[in-house]
Structure formats: C-alpha cells, structure tokens
Amino acid sequence: MGNTPLLPLRRVTSGLPRQIQVFAKAEWFNPGGSVKDRPALNIIRTAIANGDLISGKRLLDSTSGNMGISYATFGAAMGIPVTLCLPANASPERITILRVLGAEVILTDPSEGSDGAIRVARQMAAEKPDTYWYANQYNNDANWQAHYLTTGPEILAQTNGQVTHFVAGLGTSGTLMGTGRYLREQLPNVKIIAAQPDAPFHGLEGLKHMPSAIQPGIFDPAFADETVEVQTEAAHEMVRRLAREEGLFVGISSGAAMVAAMQVASRIKEGVIVTLFPDAGYKYLSDKALWEGK
Ligand code: PMP
C-alpha cells in the first residue's frame, strides 16, 4: 500500500513552457485500486489500536464508493465485517465490486447524494452502537493523517524536494489536508490548491461542492492557498485526453485534478506541479456521458 509511482505528464502539457513540469501520483496502483486505501488502512489500524474496533463489531461508514472498496478489501483480508451506506446512483461497477468483496451495502436516496448516505450511516450508528463501529471518514483524523504520513513524504522524496504546487480534489478533503500539511511544514513556500466541482449538482464522482455540502469536520476552508472550480464537461474532456495522449485511463476526479493543475500551470512561469489521480477509469464505463460520441 502506498509508494505509488509519480508519473511525468509530457504530452498533455506539451504547450507549456519547459520550466514547468507536471506530475501525477498514480493512486490506482494501491491494492484496492484507489487513493482511499491510505485512509482506510490507517483508520482501521488506529481503531484497532485504540480498542474502538473490537472483535464482533461491524465497521460502518458512508462512502461514494472508493472508500468502501478499500474498507471491504482490508476488511476481507483482516476478518472485519463491513457495512456501507452509499447513494443508489453510485456507479453499478462500484456497487458490484463492494458486493463481490463481501460488504453489506445499504443504498440511500440518490437525490440526497453523499450527504444522504452520511445521514443514514449516522442514524444506524446511533441506533445500534453495539453492532457498529462508525468509522466516520469525514471526521476521523486518521483519514488526513494517512496522507500526512505517506502521500506527503512520498511526494517530497519523489520530487527531491522540488515540488512548488500541490493540486488535489476535495472529497472528504483528507488528501488535500494531510498531504498539504506535510508539504507546507517541509517547504513553507509550497502552494496548496484545492479543486472542487463548480456546482452543487455535478458529475465529478468522489468530489464535493463544499459550499453546498455537509462540511467534513477534518476540512479547514482556510487551509488551501486557492480553490479552483472545475466543470464536469471539462473533466470528461481531460479524461479522454489523458487516455488518448498519455495512455492513462483514469477516473473522472483525476480529469478534474488535471484541469485544475493545467489552470495553475497557465498562470506561472516556472515550477513543479504535483497532482494526484485518485483512481483508474474502469469503474466509470457505464457513465455514458464520458465516452459516447467523442
Ligand atoms: N476522487 C475519488 C474518485 C474519490 O473516491 C475520492 C474520495 N471521496 C476523492 C477523489 C477525494 O479524496 P478525499 O476524500 O481525500 O478528499
């Protein structure tokens, strides 16, 4: 888990001045297939060490999909039963993967999105505290700390301390907060840039439009130097470009992160921009808007 490759993006960035380099952490190399393996494993290990997740209890959380796949992956390997609440409109591939891994899946009202899944999980945890241990990824410090302990140090080492900008999409905000905190401690001049959807209703699965969403407890709105808003269609277009120009078949939030990274690149004269590609594209094949006709 972790120690993912840092890939140079050379073709999508070919119009940029040579003094600007753009790299992406290829998080689909993790065993569960996404960046969320990092917080999931840290959350589980911390809860076991603290005596919160004891034998016989089920791990319960809400998730847009990837965190669930990570919990289910490690839960299967560690003998921990897992129950997940997710919106019924999460991609069918994700729901099927969770079931294959043996997780119990509770589908919540799609019109309420990931906030609806949070509300159902909270209620289940409150009603049956002896059955469930509520992992609560949005408010669990072990989420962002996973990135402080792994993603941040990896990026510092892989760029030989040369990183000048770190760009990450906002879901729980764990990636941005943990990686950002570590990098800022090591390199006080580094710029931390958040990417979020440009509207409350969007197609950037895994990301949140913070102004209209339930704010995660681990999120500090004043932390990032800047927030870039990304349109769903621009992220789709970038996913197709990354596939066709770089041979990187990534997920939609990776496209969004790259759009934001390119926007940052267009405004600077030199620098080493690092972004993070949370997962690969295989789970989004049923998202017709992404592929059809283009
Ligand atoms: N992209 C995808 C595909 C995700 O599943 C997530 C997690 N919700 C993110 C981005 C955002 O990561 P974080 O929760 O660390 O902000």
Short mmCIF file of C-alpha atoms and ligand atoms in Angstrom, two decimals:
data_model
loop_
_atom_site.label_atom_id
_atom_site.label_comp_id
_atom_site.label_asym_id
_atom_site.label_seq_id
_atom_site.Cartn_x
_atom_site.Cartn_y
_atom_site.Cartn_z
CA MET A 1 0.00 0.00 0.00
CA GLY A 2 1.33 3.44 -0.92
CA ASN A 3 4.64 4.16 -2.64
CA THR A 4 2.73 4.75 -5.87
CA PRO A 5 4.57 5.97 -8.98
CA LEU A 6 4.85 9.71 -9.70
CA LEU A 7 4.19 9.97 -13.42
CA PRO A 8 5.52 12.82 -15.59
CA LEU A 9 2.82 14.19 -17.92
CA ARG A 10 4.62 15.19 -21.08
CA ARG A 11 2.11 15.19 -23.93
CA VAL A 12 -0.99 16.84 -22.41
CA THR A 13 1.39 19.54 -21.14
CA SER A 14 3.35 19.97 -24.37
CA GLY A 15 2.12 23.57 -24.86
CA LEU A 16 3.60 24.72 -21.52
CA PRO A 17 6.99 26.43 -21.14
CA ARG A 18 9.79 23.96 -20.46
CA GLN A 19 10.36 25.43 -16.99
CA ILE A 20 7.04 23.98 -15.87
CA GLN A 21 6.74 20.28 -15.08
CA VAL A 22 3.54 18.47 -14.13
CA PHE A 23 3.46 15.10 -12.34
CA ALA A 24 0.64 12.90 -11.05
CA LYS A 25 0.59 10.28 -8.27
CA ALA A 26 -0.88 7.13 -9.82
CA GLU A 27 -3.09 6.03 -6.93
CA TRP A 28 -4.76 3.16 -8.78
CA PHE A 29 -1.58 1.18 -8.05
CA ASN A 30 -2.86 0.66 -4.49
CA PRO A 31 -4.28 -2.84 -3.80
CA GLY A 32 -7.90 -1.65 -3.56
CA GLY A 33 -7.45 0.43 -6.71
CA SER A 34 -7.62 3.95 -5.29
CA VAL A 35 -6.12 6.62 -3.05
CA LYS A 36 -8.65 5.68 -0.37
CA ASP A 37 -6.61 2.61 0.62
CA ARG A 38 -4.35 5.00 2.52
CA PRO A 39 -7.00 6.45 4.89
CA ALA A 40 -8.96 3.18 5.10
CA LEU A 41 -6.00 1.20 6.39
CA ASN A 42 -4.92 3.97 8.77
CA ILE A 43 -8.48 4.35 10.11
CA ILE A 44 -8.79 0.57 10.68
CA ARG A 45 -5.35 0.23 12.29
CA THR A 46 -5.92 3.25 14.54
CA ALA A 47 -9.36 1.99 15.65
CA ILE A 48 -7.94 -1.47 16.47
CA ALA A 49 -5.02 0.07 18.39
CA ASN A 50 -7.40 2.32 20.37
CA GLY A 51 -9.70 -0.59 21.21
CA ASP A 52 -12.63 1.04 19.32
CA LEU A 53 -12.95 -1.63 16.63
CA ILE A 54 -13.26 -4.77 18.71
CA SER A 55 -13.95 -8.31 17.53
CA GLY A 56 -17.64 -8.86 16.76
CA LYS A 57 -18.37 -5.26 15.71
CA ARG A 58 -19.06 -4.26 12.11
CA LEU A 59 -17.19 -1.37 10.54
CA LEU A 60 -19.86 1.10 9.33
CA ASP A 61 -19.37 4.17 7.14
CA SER A 62 -20.86 6.18 4.31
CA THR A 63 -18.89 6.36 1.09
CA SER A 64 -19.25 7.40 -2.52
CA GLY A 65 -17.63 4.08 -3.42
CA ASN A 66 -13.85 4.08 -3.31
CA MET A 67 -13.52 4.27 0.47
CA GLY A 68 -15.99 1.40 0.66
CA ILE A 69 -13.91 -0.69 -1.72
CA SER A 70 -10.86 -0.01 0.45
CA TYR A 71 -12.68 -0.88 3.69
CA ALA A 72 -14.09 -4.03 2.07
CA THR A 73 -10.67 -5.03 0.72
CA PHE A 74 -8.88 -4.70 4.06
CA GLY A 75 -11.93 -5.93 5.98
CA ALA A 76 -11.90 -9.17 3.96
CA ALA A 77 -8.16 -9.61 4.49
CA MET A 78 -8.36 -8.84 8.23
CA GLY A 79 -11.61 -10.66 9.02
CA ILE A 80 -13.58 -7.48 9.82
CA PRO A 81 -17.24 -7.38 8.64
CA VAL A 82 -18.10 -4.17 6.75
CA THR A 83 -21.42 -2.29 6.25
CA LEU A 84 -21.53 0.65 3.83
CA CYS A 85 -24.12 3.32 3.04
CA LEU A 86 -23.91 4.81 -0.42
CA PRO A 87 -26.21 6.71 -2.76
CA ALA A 88 -28.21 4.38 -5.02
CA ASN A 89 -26.88 6.21 -8.09
CA ALA A 90 -23.23 5.32 -7.37
CA SER A 91 -21.81 3.57 -10.42
CA PRO A 92 -23.08 -0.03 -10.77
CA GLU A 93 -19.48 -1.19 -11.11
CA ARG A 94 -18.70 0.14 -7.63
CA ILE A 95 -21.74 -1.41 -6.02
CA THR A 96 -20.94 -4.78 -7.64
CA ILE A 97 -17.29 -4.64 -6.52
CA LEU A 98 -18.42 -4.00 -2.92
CA ARG A 99 -20.76 -6.99 -3.02
CA VAL A 100 -18.06 -9.24 -4.55
CA LEU A 101 -15.77 -8.26 -1.66
CA GLY A 102 -18.46 -9.36 0.79
CA ALA A 103 -19.53 -5.98 2.18
CA GLU A 104 -23.12 -5.32 3.24
CA VAL A 105 -24.41 -2.47 1.03
CA ILE A 106 -27.18 -0.07 2.12
CA LEU A 107 -28.37 2.08 -0.80
CA THR A 108 -29.58 5.57 0.14
CA ASP A 109 -31.77 8.18 -1.61
CA PRO A 110 -29.90 9.21 -4.79
CA SER A 111 -31.42 12.71 -4.74
CA GLU A 112 -29.64 13.36 -1.42
CA GLY A 113 -26.23 12.32 -2.79
CA SER A 114 -23.35 11.56 -0.43
CA ASP A 115 -24.93 13.73 2.29
CA GLY A 116 -27.93 11.37 2.34
CA ALA A 117 -25.58 8.41 2.84
CA ILE A 118 -23.88 10.26 5.72
CA ARG A 119 -27.25 10.85 7.42
CA VAL A 120 -28.31 7.19 7.15
CA ALA A 121 -24.95 5.93 8.50
CA ARG A 122 -25.13 8.35 11.43
CA GLN A 123 -28.62 7.17 12.29
CA MET A 124 -27.68 3.47 12.09
CA ALA A 125 -24.64 4.07 14.31
CA ALA A 126 -26.75 5.95 16.86
CA GLU A 127 -29.46 3.27 16.91
CA LYS A 128 -27.15 0.23 17.20
CA PRO A 129 -23.91 1.25 18.93
CA ASP A 130 -23.19 -2.35 19.98
CA THR A 131 -23.44 -3.67 16.41
CA TYR A 132 -21.49 -0.99 14.58
CA TRP A 133 -18.24 0.86 14.92
CA TYR A 134 -18.78 4.09 12.96
CA ALA A 135 -15.56 4.87 11.09
CA ASN A 136 -16.81 8.36 10.11
CA GLN A 137 -14.21 9.16 7.44
CA TYR A 138 -15.36 12.80 7.22
CA ASN A 139 -14.50 13.48 10.85
CA ASN A 140 -11.77 10.94 11.58
CA ASP A 141 -8.28 12.44 11.94
CA ALA A 142 -6.74 9.11 10.89
CA ASN A 143 -8.03 9.99 7.38
CA TRP A 144 -5.89 13.09 6.77
CA GLN A 145 -3.07 11.69 8.94
CA ALA A 146 -2.68 8.79 6.47
CA HIS A 147 -1.69 11.35 3.83
CA TYR A 148 0.50 13.27 6.27
CA LEU A 149 2.35 10.03 6.99
CA THR A 150 2.57 8.59 3.45
CA THR A 151 1.44 10.71 0.46
CA GLY A 152 3.25 13.86 1.61
CA PRO A 153 6.64 12.22 2.33
CA GLU A 154 6.44 10.24 -0.93
CA ILE A 155 5.88 13.41 -3.00
CA LEU A 156 8.70 15.24 -1.21
CA ALA A 157 11.10 12.34 -1.89
CA GLN A 158 9.95 11.68 -5.47
CA THR A 159 10.46 15.34 -6.45
CA ASN A 160 13.73 15.64 -4.50
CA GLY A 161 12.08 18.44 -2.55
CA GLN A 162 11.43 20.42 -5.75
CA VAL A 163 7.60 20.42 -5.66
CA THR A 164 6.25 24.00 -5.82
CA HIS A 165 2.48 23.36 -6.18
CA PHE A 166 0.25 20.55 -4.93
CA VAL A 167 -3.21 20.22 -6.50
CA ALA A 168 -5.89 17.85 -5.15
CA GLY A 169 -9.63 17.37 -5.49
CA LEU A 170 -11.84 17.73 -2.41
CA GLY A 171 -13.98 14.82 -1.24
CA THR A 172 -13.55 14.31 2.48
CA SER A 173 -10.54 16.67 1.98
CA GLY A 174 -8.23 14.10 3.61
CA THR A 175 -5.84 14.05 0.64
CA LEU A 176 -5.51 17.83 0.48
CA MET A 177 -5.33 18.44 4.25
CA GLY A 178 -2.86 15.66 5.10
CA THR A 179 -0.54 15.95 2.11
CA GLY A 180 -0.77 19.74 2.22
CA ARG A 181 0.08 19.95 5.92
CA TYR A 182 3.15 17.77 5.49
CA LEU A 183 4.43 19.58 2.40
CA ARG A 184 3.87 23.02 3.93
CA GLU A 185 5.83 22.02 7.04
CA GLN A 186 8.75 20.83 4.89
CA LEU A 187 8.55 23.53 2.20
CA PRO A 188 6.97 26.71 3.59
CA ASN A 189 6.66 28.29 0.11
CA VAL A 190 4.74 25.43 -1.49
CA LYS A 191 1.30 26.39 -2.80
CA ILE A 192 -1.64 24.12 -1.95
CA ILE A 193 -4.51 24.22 -4.46
CA ALA A 194 -7.91 22.59 -3.95
CA ALA A 195 -10.12 21.52 -6.86
CA GLN A 196 -13.88 21.27 -6.43
CA PRO A 197 -16.94 20.97 -8.69
CA ASP A 198 -18.28 24.28 -9.99
CA ALA A 199 -21.88 23.48 -8.97
CA PRO A 200 -23.86 21.56 -6.30
CA PHE A 201 -25.10 19.04 -8.89
CA HIS A 202 -22.17 17.68 -10.84
CA GLY A 203 -20.75 14.51 -12.33
CA LEU A 204 -17.40 14.50 -10.54
CA GLU A 205 -17.89 11.29 -8.56
CA GLY A 206 -15.81 11.33 -5.38
CA LEU A 207 -15.65 15.14 -5.15
CA LYS A 208 -17.78 17.56 -3.13
CA HIS A 209 -19.02 21.07 -3.84
CA MET A 210 -18.07 22.32 -0.37
CA PRO A 211 -20.25 25.48 -0.20
CA SER A 212 -23.43 23.41 -0.59
CA ALA A 213 -22.36 20.14 1.12
CA ILE A 214 -22.16 18.97 4.74
CA GLN A 215 -18.69 20.28 5.63
CA PRO A 216 -16.34 17.47 6.71
CA GLY A 217 -15.01 18.03 10.24
CA ILE A 218 -11.45 17.42 9.01
CA PHE A 219 -11.77 20.18 6.37
CA ASP A 220 -10.34 23.62 7.08
CA PRO A 221 -11.76 26.02 4.46
CA ALA A 222 -8.91 28.48 5.16
CA PHE A 223 -6.15 25.93 4.55
CA ALA A 224 -5.68 25.95 0.77
CA ASP A 225 -3.92 28.88 -0.86
CA GLU A 226 -6.51 28.73 -3.60
CA THR A 227 -9.57 26.77 -4.77
CA VAL A 228 -10.16 26.08 -8.46
CA GLU A 229 -13.67 25.24 -9.66
CA VAL A 230 -13.92 22.58 -12.36
CA GLN A 231 -16.79 21.88 -14.76
CA THR A 232 -17.87 18.26 -15.21
CA GLU A 233 -17.57 18.51 -19.01
CA ALA A 234 -14.01 19.90 -18.76
CA ALA A 235 -13.06 16.95 -16.52
CA HIS A 236 -14.61 14.47 -19.00
CA GLU A 237 -12.68 16.05 -21.87
CA MET A 238 -9.44 15.79 -19.86
CA VAL A 239 -10.11 12.12 -19.03
CA ARG A 240 -10.34 11.40 -22.76
CA ARG A 241 -7.17 13.39 -23.46
CA LEU A 242 -5.22 11.60 -20.73
CA ALA A 243 -6.33 8.26 -22.19
CA ARG A 244 -5.54 9.16 -25.79
CA GLU A 245 -2.46 11.34 -25.37
CA GLU A 246 -0.78 9.77 -22.35
CA GLY A 247 -2.17 6.22 -22.32
CA LEU A 248 -3.55 6.87 -18.83
CA PHE A 249 -7.10 5.57 -18.40
CA VAL A 250 -8.05 7.45 -15.24
CA GLY A 251 -11.26 8.25 -13.35
CA ILE A 252 -13.28 11.46 -13.61
CA SER A 253 -11.87 13.14 -10.49
CA SER A 254 -8.38 12.61 -11.97
CA GLY A 255 -9.53 14.54 -15.03
CA ALA A 256 -10.78 17.29 -12.70
CA ALA A 257 -7.46 17.39 -10.82
CA MET A 258 -5.58 17.67 -14.11
CA VAL A 259 -7.82 20.51 -15.34
CA ALA A 260 -7.01 22.40 -12.14
CA ALA A 261 -3.28 21.59 -12.46
CA MET A 262 -3.27 22.92 -16.03
CA GLN A 263 -5.05 26.07 -14.90
CA VAL A 264 -2.32 26.64 -12.30
CA ALA A 265 0.33 25.91 -14.95
CA SER A 266 -1.14 28.55 -17.26
CA ARG A 267 -0.55 31.24 -14.63
CA ILE A 268 3.06 30.53 -13.57
CA LYS A 269 6.43 30.91 -15.29
CA GLU A 270 8.23 28.00 -13.68
CA GLY A 271 7.55 25.28 -11.18
CA VAL A 272 6.97 21.64 -10.37
CA ILE A 273 3.26 20.94 -10.10
CA VAL A 274 2.21 17.69 -8.47
CA THR A 275 -1.36 16.45 -8.59
CA LEU A 276 -2.93 13.16 -7.62
CA PHE A 277 -5.00 10.80 -9.76
CA PRO A 278 -7.29 9.02 -7.23
CA ASP A 279 -8.30 6.03 -9.37
CA ALA A 280 -8.44 4.41 -12.82
CA GLY A 281 -11.30 4.71 -15.31
CA TYR A 282 -12.57 1.13 -15.33
CA LYS A 283 -15.27 1.78 -12.70
CA TYR A 284 -16.86 4.52 -14.85
CA LEU A 285 -17.50 2.67 -18.09
CA SER A 286 -21.27 2.92 -17.56
CA ASP A 287 -21.00 6.73 -17.39
CA LYS A 288 -22.06 7.22 -21.00
CA ALA A 289 -21.51 10.99 -20.99
CA LEU A 290 -17.82 10.30 -20.53
CA TRP A 291 -17.29 8.22 -23.64
CA GLU A 292 -20.16 8.45 -26.08
CA GLY A 293 -19.74 10.22 -29.38
CA LYS A 294 -16.32 11.71 -28.67
N1 PMP B 1 -11.63 11.09 -6.21
C1 PMP B 1 -12.28 9.95 -5.98
C2 PMP B 1 -12.59 9.06 -7.16
C3 PMP B 1 -12.65 9.61 -4.67
O1 PMP B 1 -13.32 8.47 -4.44
C4 PMP B 1 -12.35 10.49 -3.61
C5 PMP B 1 -12.79 10.16 -2.21
N2 PMP B 1 -14.10 10.59 -1.92
C6 PMP B 1 -11.67 11.68 -3.89
C7 PMP B 1 -11.32 11.94 -5.20
C8 PMP B 1 -11.38 12.72 -2.83
O2 PMP B 1 -10.43 12.32 -1.87
P1 PMP B 1 -10.51 12.89 -0.38
O3 PMP B 1 -11.65 12.19 0.30
O4 PMP B 1 -9.20 12.53 0.22
O5 PMP B 1 -10.74 14.36 -0.44
#
